[in-house]
């Protein structure tokens, strides 16, 4: 299991999203849990596979935003470099 770190811009985006969607923190905690346990779950965007992107599908029925993150995998760490929050496109997310 790796430690997940966030760049300052990510913290600011999370704070702004929390004001807009009621369950942003629940969605964020789920995303962090997934990245800590399996950082290779995202789509690689570099040849080495250390830079990746991952989309967490939200749910408008549950006040959860869709979250897209750009992150890097390093020894012992996952660093989230950017996060984008948007309205969910479905009522129940992905099963």
XYZ file of C-alpha atoms in Angstrom:
95
model
C 0.000 0.000 0.000
C 1.287 3.459 -0.906
C 0.862 6.860 0.663
C -1.206 9.249 -1.461
C -0.108 12.895 -1.588
C -1.836 15.871 -3.181
C -0.369 18.981 -4.780
C -1.651 22.268 -3.329
C -3.754 22.972 -6.437
C -5.535 19.650 -5.876
C -6.364 20.602 -2.288
C -7.821 23.895 -3.522
C -9.919 22.141 -6.180
C -11.201 19.644 -3.599
C -12.219 22.442 -1.250
C -14.124 24.241 -4.018
C -15.830 21.011 -5.092
C -16.873 20.271 -1.504
C -18.849 23.512 -1.523
C -20.710 22.440 -4.668
C -21.437 18.717 -4.163
C -22.617 17.351 -0.832
C -20.716 14.038 -0.940
C -17.488 15.151 -2.585
C -15.403 13.947 0.359
C -16.948 10.472 0.221
C -16.075 10.188 -3.471
C -12.573 11.585 -2.838
C -11.898 9.140 0.008
C -12.918 6.245 -2.248
C -10.579 7.444 -4.982
C -7.679 7.764 -2.496
C -8.361 4.273 -1.147
C -8.229 2.807 -4.656
C -4.990 4.630 -5.575
C -3.286 3.615 -2.324
C -4.019 -0.053 -2.949
C -3.586 -0.285 -6.721
C -2.015 2.778 -8.335
C -1.822 0.994 -11.696
C -5.626 1.117 -11.998
C -5.491 4.314 -14.066
C -4.701 4.699 -17.739
C -0.981 5.272 -18.420
C -0.148 8.493 -20.248
C 3.627 8.058 -20.324
C 5.829 5.318 -21.747
C 7.048 4.324 -18.300
C 3.496 4.151 -16.954
C 4.351 6.300 -13.944
C 2.096 9.159 -15.086
C -1.562 8.103 -15.217
C -5.095 9.384 -15.291
C -8.148 7.965 -13.580
C -11.842 8.885 -13.735
C -14.141 8.200 -10.801
C -17.717 8.275 -12.153
C -20.004 10.260 -9.892
C -23.718 10.051 -9.223
C -26.056 13.018 -9.371
C -28.653 11.114 -7.331
C -26.114 10.856 -4.495
C -24.603 14.344 -4.871
C -21.225 12.883 -5.910
C -19.206 14.568 -8.648
C -17.271 12.837 -11.366
C -13.581 13.194 -10.549
C -10.730 13.031 -13.047
C -7.202 12.942 -11.628
C -3.718 13.082 -13.083
C -1.202 11.330 -10.847
C 2.327 9.967 -10.710
C 3.514 6.717 -9.177
C 6.797 6.738 -7.269
C 8.413 4.322 -4.834
C 6.085 4.295 -1.836
C 3.998 7.241 -3.048
C 1.229 8.254 -5.374
C 1.168 11.999 -6.005
C -2.001 13.540 -7.382
C -0.903 16.441 -9.603
C -4.296 17.649 -10.840
C -7.976 17.022 -10.120
C -11.018 18.056 -12.092
C -14.515 17.831 -10.630
C -17.646 17.881 -12.797
C -21.339 17.044 -12.708
C -22.074 13.333 -12.842
C -23.636 12.039 -16.036
C -25.614 9.204 -14.437
C -27.880 8.794 -11.440
C -26.031 5.926 -9.772
C -22.382 5.891 -10.822
C -20.794 2.632 -11.960
C -21.478 -0.728 -10.337
